mmCIF file of C-alpha atoms in Angstrom:
data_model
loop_
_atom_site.group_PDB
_atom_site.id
_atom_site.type_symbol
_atom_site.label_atom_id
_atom_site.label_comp_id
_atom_site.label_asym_id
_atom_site.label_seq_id
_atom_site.Cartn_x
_atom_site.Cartn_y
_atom_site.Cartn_z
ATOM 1 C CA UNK U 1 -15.211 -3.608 13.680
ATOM 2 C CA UNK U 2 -13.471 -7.025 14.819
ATOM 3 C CA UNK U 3 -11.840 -9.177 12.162
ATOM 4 C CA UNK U 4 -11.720 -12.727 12.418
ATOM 5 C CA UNK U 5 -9.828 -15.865 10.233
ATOM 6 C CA UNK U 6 -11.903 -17.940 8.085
ATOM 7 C CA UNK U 7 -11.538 -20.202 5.313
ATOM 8 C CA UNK U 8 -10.477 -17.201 3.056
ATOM 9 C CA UNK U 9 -9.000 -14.767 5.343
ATOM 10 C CA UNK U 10 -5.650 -14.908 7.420
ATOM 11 C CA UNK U 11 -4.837 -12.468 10.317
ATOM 12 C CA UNK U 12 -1.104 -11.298 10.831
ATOM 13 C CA UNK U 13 0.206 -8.986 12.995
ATOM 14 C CA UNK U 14 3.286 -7.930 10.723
ATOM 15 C CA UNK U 15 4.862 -8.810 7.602
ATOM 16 C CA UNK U 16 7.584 -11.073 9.850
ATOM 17 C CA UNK U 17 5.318 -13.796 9.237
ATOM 18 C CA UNK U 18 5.272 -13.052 6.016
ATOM 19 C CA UNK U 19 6.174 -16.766 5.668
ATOM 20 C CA UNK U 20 3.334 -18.152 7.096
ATOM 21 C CA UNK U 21 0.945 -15.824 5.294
ATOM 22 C CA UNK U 22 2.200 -17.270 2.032
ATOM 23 C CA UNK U 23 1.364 -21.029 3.417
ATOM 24 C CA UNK U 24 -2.116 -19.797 4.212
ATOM 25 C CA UNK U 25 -2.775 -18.140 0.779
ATOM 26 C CA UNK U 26 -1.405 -21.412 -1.246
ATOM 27 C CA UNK U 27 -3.819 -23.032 1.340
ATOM 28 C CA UNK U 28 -6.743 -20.800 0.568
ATOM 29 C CA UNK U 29 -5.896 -20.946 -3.704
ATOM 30 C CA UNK U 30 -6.631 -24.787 -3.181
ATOM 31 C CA UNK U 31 -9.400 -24.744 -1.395
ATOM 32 C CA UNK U 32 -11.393 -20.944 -2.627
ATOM 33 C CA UNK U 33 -9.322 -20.495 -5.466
ATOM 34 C CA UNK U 34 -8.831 -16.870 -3.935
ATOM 35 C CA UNK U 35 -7.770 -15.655 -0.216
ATOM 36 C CA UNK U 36 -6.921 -12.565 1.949
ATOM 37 C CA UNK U 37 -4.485 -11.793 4.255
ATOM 38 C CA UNK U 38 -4.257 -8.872 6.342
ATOM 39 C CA UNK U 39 -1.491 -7.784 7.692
ATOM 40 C CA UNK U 40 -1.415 -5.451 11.341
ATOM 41 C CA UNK U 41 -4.333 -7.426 12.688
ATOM 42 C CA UNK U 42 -3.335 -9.484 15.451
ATOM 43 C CA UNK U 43 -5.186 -13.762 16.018
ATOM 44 C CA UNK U 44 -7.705 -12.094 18.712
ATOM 45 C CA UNK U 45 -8.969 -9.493 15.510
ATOM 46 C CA UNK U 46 -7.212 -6.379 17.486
ATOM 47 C CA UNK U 47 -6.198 -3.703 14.979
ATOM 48 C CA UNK U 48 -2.185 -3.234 15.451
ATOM 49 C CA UNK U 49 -1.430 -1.676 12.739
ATOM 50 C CA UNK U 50 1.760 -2.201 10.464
ATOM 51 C CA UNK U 51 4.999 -0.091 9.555
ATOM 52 C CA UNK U 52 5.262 0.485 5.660
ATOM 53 C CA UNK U 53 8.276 1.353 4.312
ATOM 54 C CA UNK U 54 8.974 2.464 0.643
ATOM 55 C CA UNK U 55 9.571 -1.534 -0.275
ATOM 56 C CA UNK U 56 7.314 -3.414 1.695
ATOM 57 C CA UNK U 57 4.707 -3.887 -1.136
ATOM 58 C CA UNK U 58 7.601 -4.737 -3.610
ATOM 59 C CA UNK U 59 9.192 -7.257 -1.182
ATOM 60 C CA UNK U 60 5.820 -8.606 -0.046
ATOM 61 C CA UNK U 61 5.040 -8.991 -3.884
ATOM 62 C CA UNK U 62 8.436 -10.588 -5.028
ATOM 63 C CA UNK U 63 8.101 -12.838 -1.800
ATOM 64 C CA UNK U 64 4.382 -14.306 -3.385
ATOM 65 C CA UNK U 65 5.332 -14.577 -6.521
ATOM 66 C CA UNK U 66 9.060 -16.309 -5.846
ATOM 67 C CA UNK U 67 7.299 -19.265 -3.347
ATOM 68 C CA UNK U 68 3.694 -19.868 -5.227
ATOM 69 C CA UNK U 69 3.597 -21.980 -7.823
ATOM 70 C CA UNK U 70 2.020 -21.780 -10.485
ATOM 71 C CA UNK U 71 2.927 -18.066 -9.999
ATOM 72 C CA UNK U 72 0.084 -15.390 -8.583
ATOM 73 C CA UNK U 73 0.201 -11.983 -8.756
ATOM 74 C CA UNK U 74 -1.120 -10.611 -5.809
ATOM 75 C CA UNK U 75 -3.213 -7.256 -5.039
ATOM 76 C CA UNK U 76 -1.478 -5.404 -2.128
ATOM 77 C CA UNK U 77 -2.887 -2.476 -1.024
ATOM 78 C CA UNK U 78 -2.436 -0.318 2.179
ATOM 79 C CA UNK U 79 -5.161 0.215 3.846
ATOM 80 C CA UNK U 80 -6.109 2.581 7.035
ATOM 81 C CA UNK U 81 -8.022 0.476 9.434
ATOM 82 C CA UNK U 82 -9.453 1.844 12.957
ATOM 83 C CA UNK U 83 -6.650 4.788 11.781
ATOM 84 C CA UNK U 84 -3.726 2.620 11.625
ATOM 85 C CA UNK U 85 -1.992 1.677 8.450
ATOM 86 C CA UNK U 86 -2.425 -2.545 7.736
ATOM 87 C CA UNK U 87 -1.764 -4.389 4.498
ATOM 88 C CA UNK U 88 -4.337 -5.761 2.757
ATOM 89 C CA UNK U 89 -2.689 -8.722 0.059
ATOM 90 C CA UNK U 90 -5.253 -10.299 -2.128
ATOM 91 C CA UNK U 91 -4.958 -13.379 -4.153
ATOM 92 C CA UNK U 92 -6.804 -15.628 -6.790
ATOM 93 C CA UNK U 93 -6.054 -18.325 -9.405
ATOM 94 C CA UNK U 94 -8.056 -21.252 -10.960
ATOM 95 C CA UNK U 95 -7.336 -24.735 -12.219
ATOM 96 C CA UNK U 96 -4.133 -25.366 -10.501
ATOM 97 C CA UNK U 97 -2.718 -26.505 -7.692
ATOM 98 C CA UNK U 98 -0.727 -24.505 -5.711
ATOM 99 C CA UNK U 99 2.625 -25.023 -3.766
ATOM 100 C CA UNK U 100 4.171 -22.743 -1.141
ATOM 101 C CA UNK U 101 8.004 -23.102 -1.498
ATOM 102 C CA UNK U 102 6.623 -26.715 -3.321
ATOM 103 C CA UNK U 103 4.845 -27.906 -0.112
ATOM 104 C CA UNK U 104 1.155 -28.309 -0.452
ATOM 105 C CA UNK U 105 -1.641 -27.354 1.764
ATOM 106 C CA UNK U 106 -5.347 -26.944 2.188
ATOM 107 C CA UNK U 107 -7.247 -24.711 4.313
ATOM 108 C CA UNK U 108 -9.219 -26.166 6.519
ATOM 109 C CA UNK U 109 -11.420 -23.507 8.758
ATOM 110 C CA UNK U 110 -8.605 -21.680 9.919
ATOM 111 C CA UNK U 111 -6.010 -23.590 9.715
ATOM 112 C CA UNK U 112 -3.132 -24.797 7.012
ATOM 113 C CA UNK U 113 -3.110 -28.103 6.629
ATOM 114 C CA UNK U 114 -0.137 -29.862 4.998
ATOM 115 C CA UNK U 115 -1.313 -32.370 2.357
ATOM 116 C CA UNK U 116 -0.476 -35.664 2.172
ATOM 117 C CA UNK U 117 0.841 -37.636 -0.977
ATOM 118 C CA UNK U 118 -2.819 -39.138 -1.096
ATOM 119 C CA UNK U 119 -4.709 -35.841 -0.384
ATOM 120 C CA UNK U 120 -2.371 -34.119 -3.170
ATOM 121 C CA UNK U 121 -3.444 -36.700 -5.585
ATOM 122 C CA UNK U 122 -7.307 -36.185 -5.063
ATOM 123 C CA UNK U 123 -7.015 -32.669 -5.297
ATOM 124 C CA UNK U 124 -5.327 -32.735 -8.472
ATOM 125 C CA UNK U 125 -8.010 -35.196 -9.603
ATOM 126 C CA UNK U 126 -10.136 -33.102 -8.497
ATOM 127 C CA UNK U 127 -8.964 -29.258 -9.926
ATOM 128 C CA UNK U 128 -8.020 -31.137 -13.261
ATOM 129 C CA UNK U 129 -11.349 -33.186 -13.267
ATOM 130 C CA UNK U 130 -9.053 -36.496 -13.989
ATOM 131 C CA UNK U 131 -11.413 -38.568 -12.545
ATOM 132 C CA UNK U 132 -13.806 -38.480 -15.575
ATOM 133 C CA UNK U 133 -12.415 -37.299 -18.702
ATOM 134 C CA UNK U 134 -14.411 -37.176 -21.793
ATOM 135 C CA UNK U 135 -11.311 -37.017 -24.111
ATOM 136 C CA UNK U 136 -10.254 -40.823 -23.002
ATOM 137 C CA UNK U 137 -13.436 -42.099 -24.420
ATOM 138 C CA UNK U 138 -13.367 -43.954 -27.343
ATOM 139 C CA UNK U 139 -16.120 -43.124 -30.119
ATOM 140 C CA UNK U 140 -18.332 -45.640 -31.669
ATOM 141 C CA UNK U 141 -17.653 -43.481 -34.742
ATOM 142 C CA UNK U 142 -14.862 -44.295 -37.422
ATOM 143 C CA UNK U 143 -13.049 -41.274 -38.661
ATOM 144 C CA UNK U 144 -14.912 -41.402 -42.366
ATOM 145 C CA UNK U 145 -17.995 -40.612 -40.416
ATOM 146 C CA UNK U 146 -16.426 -37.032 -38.787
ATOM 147 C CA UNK U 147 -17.481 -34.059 -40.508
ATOM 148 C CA UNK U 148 -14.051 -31.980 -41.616
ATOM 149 C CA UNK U 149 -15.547 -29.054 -41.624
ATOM 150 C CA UNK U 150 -17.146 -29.694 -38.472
ATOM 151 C CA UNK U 151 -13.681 -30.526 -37.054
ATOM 152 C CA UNK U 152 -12.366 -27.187 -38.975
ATOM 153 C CA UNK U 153 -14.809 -24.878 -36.765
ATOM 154 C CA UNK U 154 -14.259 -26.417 -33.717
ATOM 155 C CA UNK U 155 -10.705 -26.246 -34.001
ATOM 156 C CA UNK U 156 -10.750 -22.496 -35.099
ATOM 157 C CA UNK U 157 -13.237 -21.932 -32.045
ATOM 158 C CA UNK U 158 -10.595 -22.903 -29.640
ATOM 159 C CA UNK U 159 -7.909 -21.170 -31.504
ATOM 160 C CA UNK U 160 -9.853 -17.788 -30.709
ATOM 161 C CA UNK U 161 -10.689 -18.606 -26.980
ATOM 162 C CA UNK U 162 -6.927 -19.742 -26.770
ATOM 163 C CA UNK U 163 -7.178 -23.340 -25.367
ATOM 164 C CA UNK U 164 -5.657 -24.783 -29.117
ATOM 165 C CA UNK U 165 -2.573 -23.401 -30.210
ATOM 166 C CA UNK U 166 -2.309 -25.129 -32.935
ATOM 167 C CA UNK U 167 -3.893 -24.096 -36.686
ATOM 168 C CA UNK U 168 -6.245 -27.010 -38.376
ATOM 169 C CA UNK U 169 -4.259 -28.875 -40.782
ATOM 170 C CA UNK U 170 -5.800 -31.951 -41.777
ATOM 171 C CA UNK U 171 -8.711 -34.609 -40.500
ATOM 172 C CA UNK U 172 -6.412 -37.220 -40.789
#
């Protein structure tokens, strides 16, 4: 089987690019919202394979979760491949936008593209959904026209899903 790079997966041939691999999943979180990375498998798709020691998968982890932000908690697993050990590290978050050591990218086919100011900005329009947001409108309603205990259930219902954390009080 040959591997290749696409918008969602990232070839390395060892965890000394490490580095790069965490540019490319930040890239692959704004773009997917998830991404792969394997490492012991060379650009060209050729099985290598990849020395594990006893704190690779620690150090691999702590290395993700000390450069992304918002923070991800990746899925590393070891995997044999064409009978030679590799690294398989998994990623996915929604509804952010991610940083690698707080640069910004995007991944665009195979490549990490650094963002510019401007291209930050509509992708955080964009994740967010800032461009159109129905809790700037104004109602045509005055508050004596809201039903409290309409207000009271819908407050609760978002309590219990955990998007309101606070407890209904009052209408007014």
């Amino acid at each position: 089987m040959k591997f290749t790079e696409s918008e969602i997966v990232e070839l390395k041939s060892s965890t000394s690019e490490l580095k790069e691999a965490i540019v490319s999943l930040s890239a692959m979180l704004n773009k997917h919202s998830k991404g792969a990375v394997y490492f012991g498998i060379n650009d060209a798709g050729n099985v290598l394979g990849q020395q594990i020691g006893k704190s690779t998968l620690k150090d691999i982890s702590k290395a993700i979760s000390d450069c992304i932000e918002p923070k991800v908690y990746p899925d590393i697993q070891t995997k044999k491949i064409q009978g030679k050990d590799c690294i398989v590290v998994k990623v996915s978050g929604h509804d952010a936008v991610y940083s690698a050591r707080g640069r910004y990218y995007l991944r665009i086919g195979e490549e990490d593209k650094k963002l510019s100011v401007d291209e930050l900005r509509r992708l955080v329009e964009k994740k967010n959904n800032y461009a159109y947001s129905w809790g700037s409108e104004l109602s045509d309603f005055s508050l004596s026209k809201v039903s409290v205990t309409t207000v009271k259930k819908f407050v609760e219902k978002g309590r219990k899903a955990g998007r309101i954390e606070y407890a209904y009080d009052s209408a007014r």
